[in-house]
Amino acid sequence: MATTTKTSSKSPATTAGAAAKKTVNTKTKSSAKPQNKTGKMEDSEFHKFFVDELKDIYWAEQHLAKALPKMKKAATSRELAAAFDKHTAETETHIETLVQIFSLLDEKATAKKCDAMAGLLEEANGIIEETDKGTMIRDAGLILAAQKVEHYEIATYGTLKVFAENMGHTEVANLLAQTLENEKATDVTLTEIAESFVNQEAAAE
Ligand code: FE
Ligand code: FE
């Protein structure tokens, strides 16, 4: 009985998969983008949702670019200040990359308020207010706030990259993947700074 179930569930799926692959291969010669019922990917609800989410992260990056110099100014250690400085420049690149993505998609580069980033940046401000200048507790707090931001960006770019792949926007997916890798690297740098001396010194204060 078990063998019968296994064979019957496996074989139609394999056949369907192979058939689907064949159809896509012959169809995609003229257009790389999958099409919905109306015939145009750009008209699909999913595509509109995707563009909307790009506008959201565009707003987030723009506001982060303004907040990072303030975080740099508030940092105690040279190492953390340098990391914020570096990521300010990288964030400007993320913004330029998004502009490029909007242009590839033939969409206007407009920002839509990202409530999550607004909240995360408010939290970063709160940490600056609650900690004393020149302390390592300040840096430990700033790293916490910055890593929350990076993780938010990692989640966003990771998902948007997969959406782009699903829709056949290969170039857009590659650009999103680049930014994603940069956000991950920033997160690693922040962990290294925290673990090399900040947390230890903060505990001793
Ligand atoms: Fe970014
Ligand atoms: Fe970032």
Coordinates of N, CA and C and ligand atoms in Angstrom, one line a residue:
M1 N 0.8 -1.2 0.0 CA 0.0 0.0 0.0 C 0.9 1.3 0.0
A2 N 1.9 1.2 0.9 CA 2.8 2.4 1.0 C 3.5 2.6 -0.3
T3 N 3.9 1.5 -0.9 CA 4.7 1.6 -2.2 C 3.8 2.3 -3.3
T4 N 2.5 1.8 -3.3 CA 1.6 2.4 -4.3 C 1.5 3.9 -4.2
T5 N 1.3 4.3 -2.9 CA 1.1 5.7 -2.7 C 2.3 6.5 -3.1
K6 N 3.4 6.0 -2.8 CA 4.7 6.7 -3.1 C 4.9 6.9 -4.6
T7 N 4.6 5.8 -5.3 CA 4.8 5.8 -6.8 C 3.8 6.7 -7.4
S8 N 2.6 6.7 -7.0 CA 1.5 7.4 -7.7 C 1.7 8.9 -7.4
S9 N 2.2 9.3 -6.2 CA 2.3 10.7 -5.9 C 3.6 11.3 -6.5
K10 N 4.5 10.5 -6.7 CA 5.8 11.0 -7.2 C 5.8 11.2 -8.8
S11 N 5.2 10.2 -9.5 CA 5.4 10.2 -10.9 C 4.6 11.3 -11.6
P12 N 3.4 11.7 -11.2 CA 2.7 12.8 -11.9 C 3.4 14.1 -11.7
A13 N 4.0 14.3 -10.5 CA 4.7 15.5 -10.2 C 5.9 15.7 -11.1
T14 N 6.6 14.6 -11.2 CA 7.8 14.7 -12.1 C 7.4 15.0 -13.5
T15 N 6.4 14.4 -14.0 CA 5.9 14.6 -15.4 C 5.5 16.0 -15.6
A16 N 4.7 16.5 -14.6 CA 4.2 17.9 -14.7 C 5.4 18.9 -14.6
G17 N 6.4 18.6 -13.8 CA 7.5 19.5 -13.7 C 8.3 19.6 -15.0
A18 N 8.5 18.4 -15.6 CA 9.2 18.4 -16.8 C 8.5 19.1 -17.9
A19 N 7.2 18.9 -17.9 CA 6.3 19.5 -18.9 C 6.4 21.1 -18.8
A20 N 6.3 21.5 -17.5 CA 6.3 22.9 -17.3 C 7.6 23.6 -17.7
K21 N 8.7 22.8 -17.4 CA 10.0 23.3 -17.8 C 10.1 23.5 -19.3
K22 N 9.6 22.5 -20.0 CA 9.6 22.5 -21.5 C 8.9 23.7 -22.0
T23 N 7.7 24.0 -21.4 CA 6.8 25.1 -21.9 C 7.6 26.4 -21.7
V24 N 8.2 26.6 -20.5 CA 8.9 27.8 -20.2 C 10.0 28.0 -21.2
N25 N 10.8 26.9 -21.4 CA 11.9 27.0 -22.3 C 11.5 27.5 -23.7
T26 N 10.4 27.0 -24.3 CA 10.1 27.4 -25.6 C 9.5 28.8 -25.6
K27 N 8.8 29.2 -24.5 CA 8.1 30.5 -24.4 C 9.0 31.7 -24.2
T28 N 10.0 31.4 -23.4 CA 10.8 32.6 -22.9 C 11.8 33.2 -23.9
K29 N 11.8 32.7 -25.1 CA 12.7 33.2 -26.1 C 12.5 34.7 -26.4
S30 N 11.3 35.1 -26.5 CA 11.0 36.5 -26.8 C 10.9 37.3 -25.6
S31 N 10.4 36.8 -24.5 CA 10.3 37.6 -23.3 C 10.7 36.8 -22.1
A32 N 11.6 37.4 -21.3 CA 12.2 36.7 -20.1 C 11.2 36.7 -18.9
K33 N 10.2 37.6 -19.0 CA 9.3 37.7 -17.8 C 8.1 36.8 -17.9
P34 N 7.8 36.2 -16.8 CA 6.6 35.4 -16.8 C 5.4 36.3 -16.9
Q35 N 4.3 35.7 -17.5 CA 3.2 36.6 -17.7 C 2.0 36.1 -17.0
N36 N 1.1 37.0 -16.6 CA -0.1 36.6 -15.9 C -1.3 36.5 -16.9
K37 N -2.5 36.4 -16.4 CA -3.6 36.2 -17.3 C -3.8 37.4 -18.3
T38 N -3.5 38.6 -17.9 CA -3.7 39.7 -18.8 C -2.6 39.8 -19.8
G39 N -1.5 39.0 -19.6 CA -0.5 39.0 -20.6 C 0.8 39.8 -20.2
K40 N 0.6 40.7 -19.3 CA 1.8 41.5 -18.9 C 2.1 41.4 -17.4
M41 N 3.3 41.0 -17.1 CA 3.8 40.9 -15.7 C 3.5 42.2 -15.0
E42 N 3.8 43.3 -15.6 CA 3.8 44.6 -15.0 C 2.3 44.9 -14.5
D43 N 1.3 44.3 -15.1 CA 0.0 44.5 -14.7 C -0.5 43.7 -13.5
S44 N 0.3 42.7 -13.2 CA -0.1 41.8 -12.1 C -0.1 42.4 -10.8
E45 N -0.9 41.9 -9.9 CA -1.0 42.4 -8.5 C 0.3 42.2 -7.8
F46 N 0.9 41.1 -8.0 CA 2.1 40.7 -7.4 C 3.2 41.7 -7.8
H47 N 3.3 42.1 -9.0 CA 4.3 43.1 -9.5 C 4.0 44.4 -8.8
K48 N 2.8 44.8 -8.7 CA 2.5 46.1 -8.1 C 2.9 46.1 -6.6
F49 N 2.6 44.9 -6.0 CA 3.0 44.8 -4.6 C 4.5 44.9 -4.4
F50 N 5.2 44.2 -5.3 CA 6.7 44.2 -5.4 C 7.2 45.7 -5.5
V51 N 6.7 46.4 -6.4 CA 7.1 47.8 -6.6 C 6.8 48.7 -5.4
D52 N 5.7 48.4 -4.7 CA 5.3 49.1 -3.5 C 6.3 48.8 -2.4
E53 N 6.7 47.6 -2.3 CA 7.7 47.3 -1.3 C 9.1 47.9 -1.6
L54 N 9.4 48.1 -2.8 CA 10.6 48.7 -3.2 C 10.6 50.2 -2.8
K55 N 9.4 50.8 -2.9 CA 9.2 52.2 -2.5 C 9.4 52.3 -1.0
D56 N 8.9 51.3 -0.3 CA 9.1 51.2 1.2 C 10.5 51.2 1.6
I57 N 11.3 50.3 1.0 CA 12.7 50.2 1.4 C 13.5 51.4 0.9
Y58 N 13.0 52.0 -0.2 CA 13.6 53.3 -0.7 C 13.5 54.4 0.4
W59 N 12.4 54.5 1.0 CA 12.1 55.5 2.1 C 13.1 55.1 3.2
A60 N 13.1 53.8 3.6 CA 13.9 53.3 4.7 C 15.4 53.7 4.6
E61 N 15.9 53.5 3.4 CA 17.3 53.7 3.1 C 17.6 55.2 3.2
Q62 N 16.7 56.0 2.6 CA 16.9 57.5 2.6 C 16.9 58.0 4.1
H63 N 16.1 57.5 4.9 CA 16.0 58.0 6.3 C 17.2 57.4 7.1
L64 N 17.6 56.2 6.8 CA 18.8 55.6 7.5 C 20.0 56.4 7.1
A65 N 20.1 56.9 5.9 CA 21.3 57.7 5.4 C 21.4 59.0 6.2
K66 N 20.3 59.5 6.7 CA 20.3 60.7 7.5 C 20.6 60.4 8.9
A67 N 20.2 59.2 9.4 CA 20.3 58.9 10.8 C 21.8 58.4 11.1
L68 N 22.4 57.7 10.2 CA 23.7 57.1 10.5 C 24.8 58.2 10.9
P69 N 24.9 59.3 10.2 CA 25.8 60.3 10.7 C 25.6 60.8 12.2
K70 N 24.3 60.8 12.6 CA 24.0 61.1 14.0 C 24.5 60.0 14.9
M71 N 24.3 58.8 14.5 CA 24.8 57.6 15.3 C 26.3 57.6 15.3
K72 N 26.9 58.0 14.3 CA 28.4 58.1 14.2 C 28.9 59.2 15.3
K73 N 28.2 60.3 15.3 CA 28.5 61.4 16.2 C 28.3 61.0 17.7
A74 N 27.4 60.1 17.9 CA 27.0 59.7 19.2 C 27.9 58.6 19.7
A75 N 28.6 57.9 18.8 CA 29.4 56.7 19.2 C 30.6 57.1 20.1
T76 N 31.0 56.3 21.0 CA 32.2 56.5 21.8 C 33.5 56.0 21.2
S77 N 33.5 54.8 20.6 CA 34.7 54.3 20.1 C 34.9 54.7 18.6
R78 N 36.2 54.8 18.3 CA 36.6 55.2 16.9 C 36.1 54.1 16.0
E79 N 36.2 52.8 16.4 CA 35.8 51.7 15.6 C 34.4 51.8 15.2
L80 N 33.5 52.0 16.1 CA 32.1 52.1 15.8 C 31.8 53.3 14.9
A81 N 32.4 54.4 15.3 CA 32.2 55.6 14.4 C 32.6 55.4 13.0
A82 N 33.8 54.7 12.8 CA 34.2 54.3 11.5 C 33.3 53.4 10.8
A83 N 32.7 52.5 11.5 CA 31.7 51.5 10.9 C 30.5 52.3 10.4
F84 N 30.0 53.2 11.2 CA 28.8 54.0 10.8 C 29.2 54.9 9.6
D85 N 30.4 55.4 9.6 CA 30.8 56.3 8.5 C 30.8 55.5 7.2
K86 N 31.4 54.3 7.3 CA 31.5 53.4 6.1 C 30.1 53.0 5.6
H87 N 29.2 52.7 6.6 CA 27.9 52.3 6.2 C 27.0 53.4 5.7
T88 N 27.4 54.7 6.0 CA 26.6 55.8 5.5 C 26.9 55.9 3.9
A89 N 28.1 55.7 3.6 CA 28.5 55.7 2.1 C 27.8 54.5 1.4
E90 N 27.9 53.4 2.1 CA 27.2 52.2 1.5 C 25.7 52.4 1.3
T91 N 25.1 53.0 2.3 CA 23.7 53.3 2.2 C 23.3 54.2 1.1
E92 N 24.2 55.2 0.8 CA 24.0 56.0 -0.4 C 24.0 55.2 -1.7
T93 N 24.9 54.2 -1.7 CA 25.0 53.2 -2.8 C 23.7 52.4 -2.9
H94 N 23.1 52.0 -1.8 CA 21.9 51.2 -1.8 C 20.7 52.1 -2.4
I95 N 20.8 53.4 -2.1 CA 19.8 54.3 -2.6 C 19.9 54.4 -4.1
E96 N 21.2 54.6 -4.6 CA 21.4 54.7 -6.0 C 21.0 53.4 -6.7
T97 N 21.3 52.2 -6.1 CA 20.9 50.9 -6.6 C 19.4 50.9 -6.8
L98 N 18.7 51.3 -5.8 CA 17.2 51.3 -5.9 C 16.7 52.2 -7.0
V99 N 17.3 53.4 -7.2 CA 17.0 54.3 -8.3 C 17.2 53.5 -9.7
Q100 N 18.3 52.8 -9.7 CA 18.6 52.0 -10.9 C 17.5 50.9 -11.1
I101 N 17.1 50.3 -10.1 CA 16.1 49.3 -10.1 C 14.7 49.8 -10.6
F102 N 14.3 51.0 -10.1 CA 13.1 51.6 -10.5 C 13.2 51.9 -12.0
S103 N 14.3 52.4 -12.5 CA 14.5 52.7 -13.9 C 14.4 51.4 -14.7
L104 N 15.0 50.3 -14.3 CA 14.9 49.0 -15.0 C 13.5 48.6 -15.1
L105 N 12.7 48.9 -14.1 CA 11.3 48.4 -14.1 C 10.4 49.4 -14.7
D106 N 11.0 50.5 -15.2 CA 10.1 51.6 -15.8 C 9.2 52.2 -14.8
E107 N 9.6 52.3 -13.6 CA 8.8 52.9 -12.5 C 9.4 54.1 -12.0
K108 N 8.6 55.1 -11.5 CA 9.1 56.3 -10.9 C 9.7 56.0 -9.6
A109 N 10.9 56.5 -9.3 CA 11.5 56.3 -8.0 C 10.8 57.2 -6.9
T110 N 9.8 56.6 -6.2 CA 9.2 57.4 -5.2 C 9.2 56.6 -3.9
A111 N 9.3 57.4 -2.8 CA 9.5 56.8 -1.5 C 8.1 56.7 -0.8
K112 N 7.9 55.6 -0.1 CA 6.7 55.4 0.7 C 7.1 55.2 2.1
K113 N 6.5 55.9 3.0 CA 6.9 55.8 4.4 C 7.0 54.3 4.9
C114 N 8.1 54.0 5.5 CA 8.3 52.7 6.1 C 8.2 52.8 7.6
D115 N 7.1 52.3 8.1 CA 6.8 52.4 9.5 C 7.8 51.7 10.4
A116 N 8.3 50.6 9.9 CA 9.3 49.8 10.6 C 10.6 50.5 10.8
M117 N 11.1 51.1 9.7 CA 12.4 51.9 9.8 C 12.2 53.1 10.7
A118 N 11.0 53.8 10.5 CA 10.8 54.9 11.4 C 10.8 54.5 12.8
G119 N 10.3 53.4 13.2 CA 10.3 52.9 14.6 C 11.7 52.5 15.0
L120 N 12.4 51.9 14.2 CA 13.8 51.4 14.5 C 14.7 52.7 14.7
L121 N 14.5 53.7 13.9 CA 15.3 54.9 14.1 C 14.9 55.7 15.3
E122 N 13.7 55.6 15.6 CA 13.2 56.3 16.9 C 13.8 55.6 18.1
E123 N 13.9 54.2 18.0 CA 14.5 53.5 19.0 C 16.0 53.8 19.2
A124 N 16.7 54.0 18.1 CA 18.1 54.4 18.1 C 18.3 55.7 18.8
N125 N 17.4 56.7 18.5 CA 17.4 58.0 19.2 C 17.2 57.8 20.7
G126 N 16.3 57.0 21.0 CA 16.0 56.7 22.4 C 17.2 56.2 23.2
I127 N 17.9 55.3 22.5 CA 19.2 54.7 23.1 C 20.2 55.8 23.4
I128 N 20.3 56.8 22.4 CA 21.2 57.9 22.6 C 20.8 58.7 23.8
E129 N 19.5 59.0 23.9 CA 19.0 59.8 25.0 C 19.2 59.1 26.3
E130 N 19.1 57.8 26.4 CA 19.1 57.0 27.6 C 20.5 56.7 28.1
T131 N 21.5 56.8 27.2 CA 22.9 56.4 27.6 C 23.8 57.7 27.7
D132 N 24.8 57.6 28.5 CA 25.7 58.7 28.7 C 26.8 58.8 27.6
K133 N 27.1 60.0 27.2 CA 28.1 60.2 26.2 C 29.4 59.7 26.7
G134 N 30.2 59.1 25.8 CA 31.6 58.7 26.2 C 31.6 57.4 26.9
T135 N 30.5 56.7 27.0 CA 30.5 55.3 27.6 C 30.4 54.2 26.6
M136 N 30.8 53.0 27.0 CA 30.8 51.9 26.1 C 29.4 51.3 26.1
I137 N 28.6 51.6 27.2 CA 27.2 51.2 27.2 C 26.5 51.9 26.0
R138 N 26.9 53.2 25.8 CA 26.3 53.9 24.6 C 26.6 53.1 23.3
D139 N 27.9 52.6 23.1 CA 28.2 51.9 21.9 C 27.5 50.5 21.9
A140 N 27.4 49.9 23.0 CA 26.7 48.6 23.0 C 25.2 48.8 22.6
G141 N 24.6 49.9 23.0 CA 23.2 50.2 22.7 C 23.1 50.6 21.2
L142 N 24.1 51.4 20.7 CA 24.1 51.8 19.3 C 24.2 50.6 18.4
I143 N 25.1 49.6 18.8 CA 25.2 48.4 18.0 C 23.9 47.6 18.0
L144 N 23.3 47.5 19.1 CA 22.0 46.8 19.2 C 21.0 47.5 18.2
A145 N 20.9 48.8 18.2 CA 20.0 49.5 17.4 C 20.3 49.3 15.9
A146 N 21.6 49.4 15.6 CA 22.1 49.2 14.2 C 21.9 47.8 13.7
Q147 N 22.1 46.8 14.5 CA 21.9 45.5 14.1 C 20.4 45.2 13.9
K148 N 19.5 45.8 14.6 CA 18.1 45.6 14.4 C 17.7 46.2 13.0
V149 N 18.4 47.3 12.6 CA 18.2 47.9 11.3 C 18.7 47.0 10.2
E150 N 19.9 46.5 10.4 CA 20.5 45.6 9.4 C 19.7 44.3 9.2
H151 N 19.2 43.8 10.3 CA 18.4 42.6 10.1 C 17.1 42.9 9.4
Y152 N 16.5 44.0 9.6 CA 15.3 44.4 8.9 C 15.6 44.5 7.4
E153 N 16.8 45.1 7.1 CA 17.1 45.2 5.7 C 17.4 43.9 5.1
I154 N 18.1 43.0 5.8 CA 18.4 41.7 5.3 C 17.1 40.9 5.0
A155 N 16.1 41.0 5.9 CA 14.8 40.3 5.6 C 14.2 40.9 4.4
T156 N 14.2 42.2 4.3 CA 13.6 42.9 3.1 C 14.2 42.6 1.8
Y157 N 15.6 42.8 1.8 CA 16.3 42.5 0.5 C 16.2 41.0 0.1
G158 N 16.3 40.1 1.1 CA 16.2 38.7 0.9 C 14.9 38.3 0.2
T159 N 13.8 38.9 0.7 CA 12.5 38.6 0.2 C 12.3 39.2 -1.2
L160 N 12.7 40.5 -1.3 CA 12.5 41.2 -2.6 C 13.4 40.5 -3.7
K161 N 14.5 40.0 -3.4 CA 15.4 39.4 -4.4 C 14.7 38.1 -4.9
V162 N 14.1 37.4 -4.0 CA 13.3 36.1 -4.4 C 12.1 36.5 -5.3
F163 N 11.4 37.6 -4.9 CA 10.3 38.1 -5.7 C 10.7 38.4 -7.1
A164 N 11.8 39.1 -7.2 CA 12.4 39.5 -8.5 C 12.7 38.3 -9.3
E165 N 13.3 37.3 -8.7 CA 13.6 36.1 -9.4 C 12.4 35.4 -9.9
N166 N 11.4 35.3 -9.0 CA 10.1 34.7 -9.4 C 9.4 35.4 -10.6
M167 N 9.6 36.7 -10.7 CA 9.0 37.5 -11.8 C 9.9 37.5 -13.0
G168 N 11.1 36.9 -13.0 CA 11.9 36.9 -14.1 C 12.8 38.2 -14.3
H169 N 12.8 39.0 -13.3 CA 13.6 40.3 -13.3 C 15.0 40.0 -12.9
T170 N 15.8 39.3 -13.7 CA 17.1 38.8 -13.3 C 18.1 39.9 -12.9
E171 N 18.1 40.9 -13.7 CA 19.0 42.0 -13.4 C 18.7 42.7 -12.1
V172 N 17.4 42.9 -11.9 CA 16.9 43.5 -10.6 C 17.3 42.6 -9.4
A173 N 17.1 41.3 -9.6 CA 17.4 40.3 -8.6 C 18.9 40.4 -8.2
N174 N 19.8 40.5 -9.2 CA 21.2 40.6 -9.0 C 21.6 41.8 -8.2
L175 N 20.9 42.9 -8.6 CA 21.2 44.2 -7.8 C 20.8 44.1 -6.4
L176 N 19.6 43.5 -6.2 CA 19.1 43.3 -4.8 C 20.0 42.4 -4.0
A177 N 20.6 41.4 -4.7 CA 21.5 40.4 -4.0 C 22.8 41.1 -3.6
Q178 N 23.2 42.1 -4.4 CA 24.4 42.8 -4.0 C 24.2 43.6 -2.7
T179 N 23.1 44.3 -2.7 CA 22.8 45.1 -1.5 C 22.6 44.1 -0.3
L180 N 22.0 43.0 -0.5 CA 21.7 42.1 0.6 C 23.1 41.6 1.2
E181 N 24.1 41.3 0.3 CA 25.4 40.9 0.8 C 26.0 42.0 1.6
N182 N 25.9 43.2 1.2 CA 26.5 44.3 1.9 C 25.9 44.5 3.3
E183 N 24.5 44.3 3.4 CA 23.9 44.4 4.7 C 24.3 43.3 5.6
K184 N 24.5 42.1 5.0 CA 25.0 41.0 5.9 C 26.4 41.3 6.4
A185 N 27.3 41.8 5.5 CA 28.7 42.1 5.9 C 28.7 43.2 7.0
T186 N 27.8 44.2 6.9 CA 27.7 45.2 7.9 C 27.3 44.6 9.3
D187 N 26.4 43.7 9.2 CA 25.9 43.0 10.4 C 27.1 42.3 11.1
V188 N 27.9 41.6 10.3 CA 29.0 40.9 10.8 C 30.1 41.8 11.4
T189 N 30.3 43.0 10.8 CA 31.2 44.0 11.3 C 30.8 44.5 12.7
L190 N 29.5 44.7 12.8 CA 28.9 45.2 14.1 C 29.1 44.2 15.2
T191 N 28.9 42.9 14.8 CA 29.1 41.8 15.8 C 30.6 41.8 16.3
E192 N 31.5 41.9 15.3 CA 32.9 41.9 15.6 C 33.3 43.0 16.6
I193 N 32.8 44.2 16.3 CA 33.1 45.3 17.2 C 32.5 45.1 18.6
A194 N 31.3 44.6 18.7 CA 30.7 44.3 20.0 C 31.5 43.3 20.7
E195 N 31.9 42.2 20.1 CA 32.5 41.1 20.7 C 34.0 41.3 21.0
S196 N 34.7 42.2 20.2 CA 36.1 42.4 20.4 C 36.4 43.2 21.7
F197 N 35.6 44.2 22.0 CA 35.8 45.0 23.2 C 34.6 45.8 23.8
V198 N 33.7 46.1 23.0 CA 32.6 47.0 23.5 C 31.8 46.3 24.6
N199 N 31.3 45.1 24.4 CA 30.5 44.5 25.5 C 31.3 44.3 26.8
Q200 N 32.5 43.9 26.6 CA 33.4 43.7 27.8 C 33.6 45.0 28.6
E201 N 33.9 46.1 27.8 CA 34.2 47.3 28.5 C 32.9 47.9 29.1
A202 N 31.8 47.7 28.4 CA 30.5 48.1 28.9 C 30.1 47.4 30.2
A203 N 30.5 46.2 30.3 CA 30.2 45.4 31.5 C 31.0 45.9 32.7
A204 N 32.2 46.5 32.4 CA 33.1 47.0 33.4 C 32.8 48.4 33.9
E205 N 31.9 49.0 33.2 CA 31.6 50.5 33.6 C 30.7 50.6 34.8
Ligands
FE1 FE 20.9 49.5 3.2
FE2 FE 22.2 48.8 6.1

